[in-house]
Each structure stands twice: as C-alpha cells, then as structure tokens.
C-alpha cells in the first residue's frame, strides 16, 4: 500500500478500490497511521471514529469482492467540520455549551459522501460557533498548522490542517466570510466556496431552537450567505467532491438542481478576466499583491482578455456585508446560552453582551445587497471571472500580530476580499500561488458567475498547472 503522500487523485484512488487493485482497509490504515502519529500534536481532529471507519472499509472490500460498485468515492477517508451534524460523532461547534452533544442525524453532505463510498474518520476543530480567522476554542484548544508556525486559519482550520497533514483525503467545511478559502490558503490547499444553493446546507448547527433537521435562518446574513464546500489537495479532487454532493435535498429551500458543467470542457480562450489587489480601501501587503499580479500574468497567456481593476460593486459589498453582520441577533447562540453564558469564550461573550441591534435598517440593506448583485452581474456574466486575494495579508503567527497598512488590524479586516465575495453568493475557488519569503502560503481566489463553478475551477486549474492550458 503506498503512503498517503504517494497516492494519486481521489478519482484514481477510488477507481483502484472499485477495481480491487487497492483495498479500502489498507487505504484507511494508511490514513489512520497518519492520524495516530500526528493528530495529538496538531489537534486537527477532535472526535474520531476509527473502529467505525474500519467497519466501513471492510464492508466496501466485501462489496467489491461481490462485484458491487461502492460509489465514486469508494474507500476515500474524509473529515467534517464540527458544525456539520453527524449521527455517530458529537457535533459541538467548538463550544462548551454543546460538549458531547450528538445531532442524531447526518448533514445532507455528510450522508451523500458516505453513500458515495467515502469513509468518515473524524470531526475537525473550529473556533467557537465558527466565528474567527484562527482555530481555537476553550473546549478543544488550538489547532496547529502542519506547514509551519502560523495559523491554520478559521473557521475551517481543523479541516485544513487535517487534509494538509494527510489525516483525510478531503474535508467538508463551511464558508460565511472566507472560512473555507482562508484556511485553504493557510494550508496550501484548494478550497471551494460553491454558489449559494449548489449544495444543501441542511445539518449545520447550531439550529434555531433545535430545529431538526436544521436549516438556515435566512433572516440573518449568515443564514443567507453561508455555504458548505470541500477542501482538497487539488482542483480535480475538489471538483469531484462537489459533483458528488450537489443538488437539492428537499429540505434546504435554497438548494437547487442546477446542472453542473464539467470544468475540463471550459474554453479559457473565451474567458475575460478582471483582477485587483485592494478591496474597500484595504491595501494588500506587497507579497499578497505580487501573488495576485503573478496569477494575472499567467492567465494573460491563456484567456481572451485581462483588465486590471475590480468592479466598484466589490468594494461596496464589503461595507454592506459588515453592516448586515452587525444586525445579526445571534438568536441560536443566545437560546443555547440562556442561563449558561459563563460557558462561552471571551469573543462570543462579547458578541452576546451587546444589545441586539435595531434591525429597522435590514430591508434597506437587503435591497442594497440586491442592487449590488445586479450591478456586478452587469459585468460578471458569461465567460468572465474575477481574480483577487483571499486576504489582505499572509497567514499570521497569532491574532495580535495581524497588521495592515502599518497598523494593528482585526481578523475581520484581514479577510475583507473574501467577505465581499460572500455577499454575492458566487462560486469562488482558493488556489495556492506560492509563498512569502519566510515560507507562509499565498493563494488567490477565482470568482465566477452564479453556478459557473466549472469556470472558476478551470481557471484555478490553469494556475495550479501553469503552461498546461496553453
């Protein structure tokens, strides 16, 4: 059995399992060996189901021996962020309020991955209730990045660390304002934020008043724009996972059965691109800006047209996102915490300590969001993409060390480019683009029109394998 680092793509490995050339049990043990050797130090996975995973692998090998097809993800070990419901592991959202709590069902995306033959090995760490650009909480502690002495990102930082360390072949995270894209950068992975509605969001916790199964509260910005998506080692792997998980489940009202085009069929020679490095007055640090500029140079060799300068609507979106987030009453967390506020960490406590905002401006802001979506779509349509940073700076060592434009800055400011794109609900792919002089990963995000994940993935592939798309 080859080592985890020697394995091919997910598609190739799953085909090996389906053909009998690779045993699911042997494949799983290679990943378990990595977990046993490194997870205690990294604190990426906070709940494990190794015996259950072994039973799953044995069953897959028996299916193959009997001539059955276990599915397109046959035998592939995966992990899921600790905000996604799982029937056989706790779902705690990284909070002492939910310590040991089990949802009693699988989130739709988890269930679909399992039905496709993938094997759940564990749940990954996240900041409390997935609020934050660094993965740490009072229940499990901080996740360490396997790539170096800098953050694993947040809020899907445990997922990023797990995939980068070879504990799982892909991870399922969630993205509100960059929570897939930013950790993907921190771990030099591909992270995909799908179009709102491409994947069902059913099974994300906490759910308001414990709705079962949980669906998003669309009266909040988070409920409107947060999506589930994959973190993986390559564009091809992320694309395959997206294809397996797509489509309506009849429970999430936002999820639709929009056809997914094959990214391998996209014609880059027809693509127009706009790019930029600064968003909403936040200037990207020099090495981040250089990575985006370099990506534009690479793509300039293969696309039809390149224009420097992002549409004005992107700048405006960052401001509207911030104003809408301020109106979030955090009703789900308030309900869970009632009478037990002492169990919350400082950051969440400070959010709940604020008086709920006057939501009378909500209709105006939602109308402004709708206007910006229309405004951006006047340019971003058809075969067109945007290329911009994930964050304004490279991964930091600790939260107190974040600096932008020579001053101390917050994590919220740091991911301004990702927040702006979230407001539109568009597909965005985080793709690695080298590293800083001191070894911190750099990435760019490729943004496409609604339900054109194929286009974003095709452009990302051209950056992943420069020269092969000419």
Coordinates of C-alpha atoms in Angstrom, one line a residue:
X1 CA 0.0 0.0 0.0
X2 CA 1.6 3.4 -1.0
X3 CA 1.9 6.1 1.6
X4 CA -0.7 8.9 1.8
X5 CA 1.7 11.2 0.1
X6 CA 2.2 8.8 -2.8
X7 CA -1.5 8.4 -3.6
X8 CA -2.9 9.8 -6.8
X9 CA -6.1 11.8 -7.2
X10 CA -9.3 10.9 -5.3
X11 CA -10.7 9.7 -8.6
X12 CA -7.7 7.5 -9.3
X13 CA -7.6 6.1 -5.8
X14 CA -11.4 5.4 -5.7
X15 CA -11.1 3.6 -9.0
X16 CA -8.3 1.5 -7.6
X17 CA -10.6 0.5 -4.7
X18 CA -13.5 -0.3 -7.1
X19 CA -11.3 -2.4 -9.3
X20 CA -9.9 -4.3 -6.3
X21 CA -6.3 -3.1 -7.0
X22 CA -6.4 -1.1 -3.8
X23 CA -8.1 -2.4 -0.6
X24 CA -10.2 0.0 1.3
X25 CA -8.9 -1.4 4.5
X26 CA -5.3 -0.9 3.5
X27 CA -6.0 2.6 2.3
X28 CA -7.8 3.5 5.5
X29 CA -5.0 2.2 7.7
X30 CA -2.5 4.4 5.8
X31 CA -4.6 7.4 6.9
X32 CA -5.1 6.1 10.4
X33 CA -1.4 5.7 10.8
X34 CA -1.0 9.4 10.0
X35 CA -3.7 10.3 12.4
X36 CA -2.1 8.3 15.2
X37 CA 1.3 9.7 14.5
X38 CA 0.3 13.4 14.2
X39 CA -3.1 14.4 15.5
X40 CA -2.2 14.7 19.1
X41 CA 0.4 17.4 18.2
X42 CA -1.8 19.2 15.6
X43 CA -5.2 19.0 17.3
X44 CA -6.9 19.0 13.9
X45 CA -9.5 16.2 14.5
X46 CA -11.4 16.5 17.8
X47 CA -13.6 13.4 17.5
X48 CA -12.6 10.1 15.8
X49 CA -14.5 7.0 14.7
X50 CA -11.6 4.7 13.7
X51 CA -13.4 1.5 14.6
X52 CA -16.4 2.6 12.7
X53 CA -14.3 3.6 9.8
X54 CA -12.6 0.2 9.8
X55 CA -16.0 -1.5 9.6
X56 CA -16.9 0.7 6.7
X57 CA -13.7 -0.2 4.8
X58 CA -14.3 -3.9 5.4
X59 CA -17.8 -3.6 4.0
X60 CA -16.5 -1.8 0.9
X61 CA -14.0 -4.5 0.3
X62 CA -16.7 -7.1 0.6
X63 CA -18.9 -5.2 -1.9
X64 CA -16.0 -5.1 -4.4
X65 CA -15.4 -8.8 -3.9
X66 CA -19.1 -9.4 -4.6
X67 CA -19.0 -7.4 -7.8
X68 CA -20.8 -4.4 -6.5
X69 CA -19.9 -0.7 -7.0
X70 CA -19.4 1.1 -3.7
X71 CA -19.6 4.5 -5.4
X72 CA -17.5 7.3 -6.9
X73 CA -15.7 8.0 -3.6
X74 CA -15.1 4.3 -2.8
X75 CA -12.9 3.9 0.3
X76 CA -11.8 7.6 0.4
X77 CA -11.3 8.8 4.0
X78 CA -12.8 12.2 4.7
X79 CA -13.4 14.5 7.7
X80 CA -16.1 17.1 8.5
X81 CA -16.1 20.3 10.4
X82 CA -17.5 20.2 13.8
X83 CA -20.5 22.3 12.8
X84 CA -21.9 19.6 10.5
X85 CA -24.2 17.1 12.0
X86 CA -23.1 13.5 12.2
X87 CA -25.2 10.7 13.5
X88 CA -22.3 8.8 15.2
X89 CA -20.0 11.6 16.4
X90 CA -20.6 14.6 18.6
X91 CA -21.3 18.0 16.9
X92 CA -20.2 20.7 19.4
X93 CA -19.4 23.8 17.2
X94 CA -16.3 24.1 19.4
X95 CA -18.3 25.2 22.3
X96 CA -18.6 24.0 25.9
X97 CA -22.3 24.7 25.6
X98 CA -22.5 21.6 23.3
X99 CA -19.8 19.4 24.7
X100 CA -20.6 15.8 23.9
X101 CA -23.8 16.7 22.1
X102 CA -24.9 14.5 19.2
X103 CA -27.3 15.7 16.5
X104 CA -28.7 12.2 15.9
X105 CA -28.5 12.5 12.1
X106 CA -26.1 13.3 9.3
X107 CA -25.9 16.6 7.5
X108 CA -27.0 16.0 3.9
X109 CA -23.5 16.5 2.5
X110 CA -22.1 14.0 5.1
X111 CA -24.8 11.5 4.2
X112 CA -24.1 11.9 0.5
X113 CA -20.4 11.5 0.9
X114 CA -20.9 8.3 2.8
X115 CA -23.4 6.9 0.3
X116 CA -20.8 7.6 -2.4
X117 CA -18.4 5.3 -0.6
X118 CA -16.3 7.8 1.4
X119 CA -15.4 6.9 4.9
X120 CA -15.8 9.4 7.7
X121 CA -12.7 9.3 10.0
X122 CA -13.5 12.2 12.3
X123 CA -14.7 15.7 13.1
X124 CA -12.4 18.7 12.8
X125 CA -11.8 21.6 15.2
X126 CA -13.2 25.1 14.6
X127 CA -13.4 28.4 16.6
X128 CA -16.4 28.5 18.9
X129 CA -19.6 28.6 16.7
X130 CA -17.2 29.1 13.7
X131 CA -16.5 32.7 14.4
X132 CA -12.9 33.6 13.8
X133 CA -9.9 33.5 11.5
X134 CA -7.9 31.3 13.8
X135 CA -9.0 27.9 15.0
X136 CA -9.0 27.8 18.8
X137 CA -11.6 27.3 21.5
X138 CA -12.0 26.6 25.2
X139 CA -13.4 23.1 24.6
X140 CA -10.6 21.6 22.5
X141 CA -7.8 24.2 22.3
X142 CA -5.9 25.5 19.3
X143 CA -5.2 23.7 16.0
X144 CA -1.6 23.8 14.8
X145 CA -0.8 24.2 11.2
X146 CA 1.3 21.2 9.9
X147 CA 3.0 23.6 7.4
X148 CA 4.7 25.9 9.9
X149 CA 4.5 28.3 12.9
X150 CA 1.5 30.3 11.6
X151 CA -2.3 30.0 11.9
X152 CA -4.2 27.1 10.3
X153 CA -6.9 29.7 9.6
X154 CA -10.5 29.7 10.5
X155 CA -13.1 28.9 10.8
X156 CA -12.5 25.6 8.9
X157 CA -8.9 25.5 10.2
X158 CA -9.2 22.0 11.6
X159 CA -10.3 20.7 8.2
X160 CA -7.4 22.5 6.5
X161 CA -4.9 21.0 9.0
X162 CA -6.4 17.5 8.7
X163 CA -6.2 17.4 4.9
X164 CA -2.8 19.0 4.7
X165 CA -1.4 16.5 7.3
X166 CA -2.9 13.5 5.4
X167 CA -5.4 12.6 8.1
X168 CA -8.2 12.7 5.4
X169 CA -8.2 12.9 1.7
X170 CA -10.8 15.8 1.6
X171 CA -12.7 17.8 4.2
X172 CA -16.1 19.4 4.4
X173 CA -16.1 22.9 5.7
X174 CA -18.4 25.9 5.8
X175 CA -17.8 29.4 4.5
X176 CA -19.5 32.5 5.8
X177 CA -16.9 35.2 5.1
X178 CA -13.9 33.2 4.0
X179 CA -14.0 30.2 6.3
X180 CA -13.1 27.7 3.6
X181 CA -11.0 30.0 1.4
X182 CA -8.7 31.4 4.1
X183 CA -7.9 28.1 5.8
X184 CA -7.2 26.6 2.4
X185 CA -4.7 29.3 1.8
X186 CA -3.1 28.8 5.2
X187 CA -2.6 25.1 4.4
X188 CA -1.8 25.5 0.7
X189 CA -4.9 23.6 -0.3
X190 CA -7.7 24.1 -2.9
X191 CA -10.8 25.4 -1.2
X192 CA -14.1 25.7 -3.0
X193 CA -17.0 28.0 -1.9
X194 CA -19.9 26.9 -4.1
X195 CA -22.7 29.1 -5.4
X196 CA -25.5 29.5 -2.8
X197 CA -27.9 26.7 -3.4
X198 CA -25.4 24.4 -5.2
X199 CA -25.0 22.2 -2.1
X200 CA -27.7 21.7 0.6
X201 CA -26.9 23.4 3.8
X202 CA -29.1 21.1 5.8
X203 CA -27.4 19.9 9.0
X204 CA -25.4 22.9 10.0
X205 CA -25.5 23.7 13.7
X206 CA -26.5 25.4 15.9
X207 CA -30.1 25.4 14.6
X208 CA -32.5 27.9 15.9
X209 CA -34.5 26.4 18.8
X210 CA -33.0 23.0 17.8
X211 CA -34.9 22.6 14.6
X212 CA -34.5 19.0 13.4
X213 CA -33.0 18.6 10.9
X214 CA -31.5 22.1 10.9
X215 CA -31.9 24.5 8.1
X216 CA -30.5 28.0 7.8
X217 CA -32.2 31.0 9.4
X218 CA -32.4 33.3 6.4
X219 CA -33.4 36.3 8.5
X220 CA -29.6 36.6 9.2
X221 CA -26.7 37.3 6.9
X222 CA -25.1 34.1 8.0
X223 CA -28.2 32.1 7.1
X224 CA -28.3 33.9 3.7
X225 CA -24.7 33.5 2.5
X226 CA -23.0 30.7 4.4
X227 CA -22.4 27.6 2.3
X228 CA -20.8 24.2 2.7
X229 CA -17.9 23.2 0.5
X230 CA -14.8 21.0 0.1
X231 CA -11.1 21.5 1.0
X232 CA -8.8 19.2 -1.0
X233 CA -5.3 18.8 -2.3
X234 CA -6.1 19.6 -6.0
X235 CA -8.7 21.2 -8.3
X236 CA -9.6 17.8 -9.6
X237 CA -10.3 16.5 -6.1
X238 CA -12.4 19.5 -5.1
X239 CA -14.4 19.2 -8.4
X240 CA -15.2 15.5 -7.9
X241 CA -16.4 16.1 -4.3
X242 CA -18.6 19.0 -5.5
X243 CA -20.1 16.8 -8.2
X244 CA -21.0 14.0 -5.7
X245 CA -22.6 16.4 -3.2
X246 CA -24.5 18.7 -5.5
X247 CA -28.3 19.1 -5.7
X248 CA -31.4 19.7 -3.8
X249 CA -32.3 17.5 -0.8
X250 CA -35.9 18.7 -0.5
X251 CA -35.2 20.2 3.0
X252 CA -33.0 23.3 2.3
X253 CA -35.2 25.7 0.4
X254 CA -32.2 27.4 -1.2
X255 CA -30.7 24.2 -2.7
X256 CA -31.5 23.6 -6.3
X257 CA -30.8 21.0 -9.0
X258 CA -28.9 23.4 -11.4
X259 CA -26.7 21.3 -13.8
X260 CA -23.0 21.4 -13.1
X261 CA -20.8 21.7 -16.2
X262 CA -17.6 19.8 -16.5
X263 CA -14.7 22.2 -15.7
X264 CA -12.5 20.2 -18.1
X265 CA -14.6 21.4 -21.0
X266 CA -14.3 25.1 -20.3
X267 CA -12.6 27.1 -23.1
X268 CA -10.2 29.5 -21.4
X269 CA -9.6 31.2 -24.8
X270 CA -13.1 32.7 -24.5
X271 CA -12.6 34.0 -20.9
X272 CA -12.4 37.6 -19.9
X273 CA -10.8 38.4 -16.6
X274 CA -10.6 41.4 -14.2
X275 CA -8.2 41.4 -11.3
X276 CA -7.2 43.6 -8.4
X277 CA -5.4 43.5 -5.1
X278 CA -7.2 46.1 -2.9
X279 CA -10.8 45.9 -1.7
X280 CA -12.8 48.5 0.1
X281 CA -9.8 50.6 0.9
X282 CA -7.8 47.7 2.4
X283 CA -4.4 47.6 0.7
X284 CA -3.0 44.1 0.3
X285 CA 0.6 43.6 1.6
X286 CA 3.3 43.5 -1.1
X287 CA 3.7 39.8 -1.3
X288 CA 0.0 39.1 -1.5
X289 CA -0.4 41.7 -4.2
X290 CA 2.6 40.2 -6.1
X291 CA 0.9 36.7 -6.0
X292 CA -2.3 38.1 -7.5
X293 CA -0.4 40.1 -10.1
X294 CA 1.6 36.9 -11.0
X295 CA -1.6 35.0 -11.3
X296 CA -2.9 37.6 -13.7
X297 CA 0.3 37.3 -15.8
X298 CA -0.1 33.5 -16.0
X299 CA -3.7 33.8 -17.0
X300 CA -3.0 36.5 -19.5
X301 CA -1.3 33.8 -21.6
X302 CA -4.4 31.7 -21.9
X303 CA -7.5 33.8 -21.6
X304 CA -9.1 36.1 -24.1
X305 CA -8.7 39.4 -22.3
X306 CA -7.3 40.7 -19.0
X307 CA -8.2 44.0 -17.3
X308 CA -6.7 45.5 -14.2
X309 CA -9.3 46.8 -11.7
X310 CA -12.1 45.2 -9.9
X311 CA -15.7 46.3 -10.4
X312 CA -16.8 49.0 -7.9
X313 CA -19.6 46.8 -6.6
X314 CA -16.9 44.5 -4.9
X315 CA -15.7 47.4 -2.8
X316 CA -19.3 48.4 -1.8
X317 CA -20.1 44.8 -1.0
X318 CA -17.6 44.7 1.8
X319 CA -19.3 47.6 3.6
X320 CA -22.8 46.2 3.2
X321 CA -21.6 42.8 4.5
X322 CA -20.2 44.5 7.6
X323 CA -23.4 46.4 8.2
X324 CA -25.6 43.3 7.8
X325 CA -23.4 41.3 10.1
X326 CA -23.9 43.9 12.8
X327 CA -27.6 43.3 12.7
X328 CA -27.3 39.5 13.4
X329 CA -29.1 38.9 16.7
X330 CA -27.2 35.5 17.2
X331 CA -30.6 34.1 18.2
X332 CA -29.4 30.4 18.0
X333 CA -26.5 31.0 20.3
X334 CA -28.5 33.2 22.7
X335 CA -31.1 30.5 23.0
X336 CA -28.4 27.8 23.7
X337 CA -26.5 30.0 26.2
X338 CA -29.5 31.3 28.2
X339 CA -28.5 30.8 31.9
X340 CA -25.2 29.3 30.9
X341 CA -23.4 32.3 29.5
X342 CA -20.4 31.6 31.7
X343 CA -19.5 28.6 29.4
X344 CA -18.8 30.9 26.4
X345 CA -15.4 32.2 25.4
X346 CA -14.5 35.9 25.6
X347 CA -15.1 36.6 21.9
X348 CA -18.6 35.1 21.7
X349 CA -19.4 36.5 25.2
X350 CA -18.5 40.0 23.9
X351 CA -20.8 39.5 20.9
X352 CA -23.7 38.4 23.1
X353 CA -23.0 41.2 25.6
X354 CA -24.0 43.8 23.0
X355 CA -27.6 44.8 23.0
X356 CA -29.3 43.3 19.9
X357 CA -29.1 45.9 17.1
X358 CA -32.1 47.8 15.8
X359 CA -33.0 45.8 12.7
X360 CA -35.1 48.5 11.2
X361 CA -32.4 49.1 8.6
X362 CA -32.5 45.4 7.5
X363 CA -34.9 46.0 4.5
X364 CA -32.7 48.8 3.2
X365 CA -29.5 46.8 3.5
X366 CA -31.0 43.7 1.8
X367 CA -32.2 45.9 -1.0
X368 CA -28.7 47.3 -1.3
X369 CA -27.3 43.8 -1.4
X370 CA -29.8 43.0 -4.3
X371 CA -28.7 46.2 -6.1
X372 CA -25.0 45.2 -5.8
X373 CA -25.7 41.7 -7.1
X374 CA -27.4 43.2 -10.2
X375 CA -24.6 45.8 -10.6
X376 CA -21.9 43.1 -10.5
X377 CA -23.8 40.9 -12.9
X378 CA -23.7 43.6 -15.5
X379 CA -20.1 42.7 -16.0
X380 CA -19.7 39.2 -14.3
X381 CA -21.7 37.1 -16.7
X382 CA -21.0 34.5 -19.3
X383 CA -17.3 33.6 -19.7
X384 CA -15.9 36.1 -17.2
X385 CA -14.1 35.8 -13.9
X386 CA -12.6 37.9 -11.2
X387 CA -9.2 37.2 -9.6
X388 CA -8.3 38.8 -6.2
X389 CA -6.7 38.0 -2.9
X390 CA -8.2 35.7 -0.2
X391 CA -7.0 38.0 2.5
X392 CA -5.0 41.2 2.6
X393 CA -2.1 39.6 4.3
X394 CA -0.3 36.2 4.5
X395 CA -1.1 33.8 7.4
X396 CA -0.2 35.4 10.8
X397 CA 1.5 33.8 13.8
X398 CA -1.1 34.9 16.3
X399 CA -4.1 37.2 16.3
X400 CA -2.2 40.0 17.9
X401 CA 0.3 40.1 15.1
X402 CA -2.1 41.0 12.3
X403 CA -1.0 44.3 10.6
X404 CA -2.5 46.0 7.6
X405 CA -1.1 49.2 6.2
X406 CA 1.3 49.6 9.1
X407 CA -1.3 49.3 11.8
X408 CA -2.7 46.6 14.0
X409 CA -5.8 45.1 12.4
X410 CA -8.6 42.6 13.2
X411 CA -9.2 39.3 11.6
X412 CA -12.4 40.7 10.2
X413 CA -10.5 43.3 8.3
X414 CA -7.9 40.8 7.2
X415 CA -10.4 38.8 5.1
X416 CA -12.2 41.7 3.6
X417 CA -11.7 40.4 0.0
X418 CA -13.4 37.1 0.9
X419 CA -16.2 38.8 2.8
X420 CA -17.0 41.0 -0.2
X421 CA -17.4 38.0 -2.5
X422 CA -19.5 36.1 0.1
X423 CA -22.2 38.8 -0.1
X424 CA -22.9 38.0 -3.7
X425 CA -23.2 34.3 -3.1
X426 CA -20.9 33.5 -6.0
X427 CA -18.7 30.5 -6.6
X428 CA -15.1 31.1 -5.6
X429 CA -12.0 28.8 -5.6
X430 CA -9.0 29.4 -3.4
X431 CA -5.9 28.1 -5.3
X432 CA -2.3 28.2 -4.0
X433 CA 0.1 30.7 -5.5
X434 CA 3.5 30.1 -3.9
X435 CA 4.7 31.5 -0.6
X436 CA 6.2 34.5 1.1
X437 CA 9.9 34.9 1.6
X438 CA 9.6 33.4 5.1
X439 CA 7.6 30.4 3.9
X440 CA 3.9 31.4 4.5
X441 CA 1.5 30.1 1.9
X442 CA -0.1 32.5 -0.6
X443 CA -3.3 32.0 -2.6
X444 CA -5.7 33.8 -4.9
X445 CA -9.4 33.4 -5.3
X446 CA -11.1 32.9 -8.6
X447 CA -14.7 34.1 -8.8
X448 CA -17.2 33.2 -11.5
X449 CA -20.8 33.9 -12.3
X450 CA -23.6 32.1 -10.4
X451 CA -23.5 28.3 -10.8
X452 CA -20.3 28.5 -13.0
X453 CA -18.1 26.5 -10.7
X454 CA -16.8 24.9 -13.8
X455 CA -15.4 28.2 -15.0
X456 CA -13.8 29.0 -11.6
X457 CA -12.3 25.6 -11.4
X458 CA -11.0 25.7 -15.0
X459 CA -9.2 29.0 -14.3
X460 CA -7.9 27.6 -11.0
X461 CA -6.6 24.6 -12.8
X462 CA -4.6 26.9 -15.2
X463 CA -3.0 28.4 -12.1
X464 CA -2.4 25.0 -10.5
X465 CA -0.7 23.7 -13.6
X466 CA 0.6 26.8 -15.5
X467 CA 1.7 26.0 -19.0
X468 CA -0.7 23.0 -19.5
X469 CA -3.6 25.1 -20.6
X470 CA -1.9 27.0 -23.4

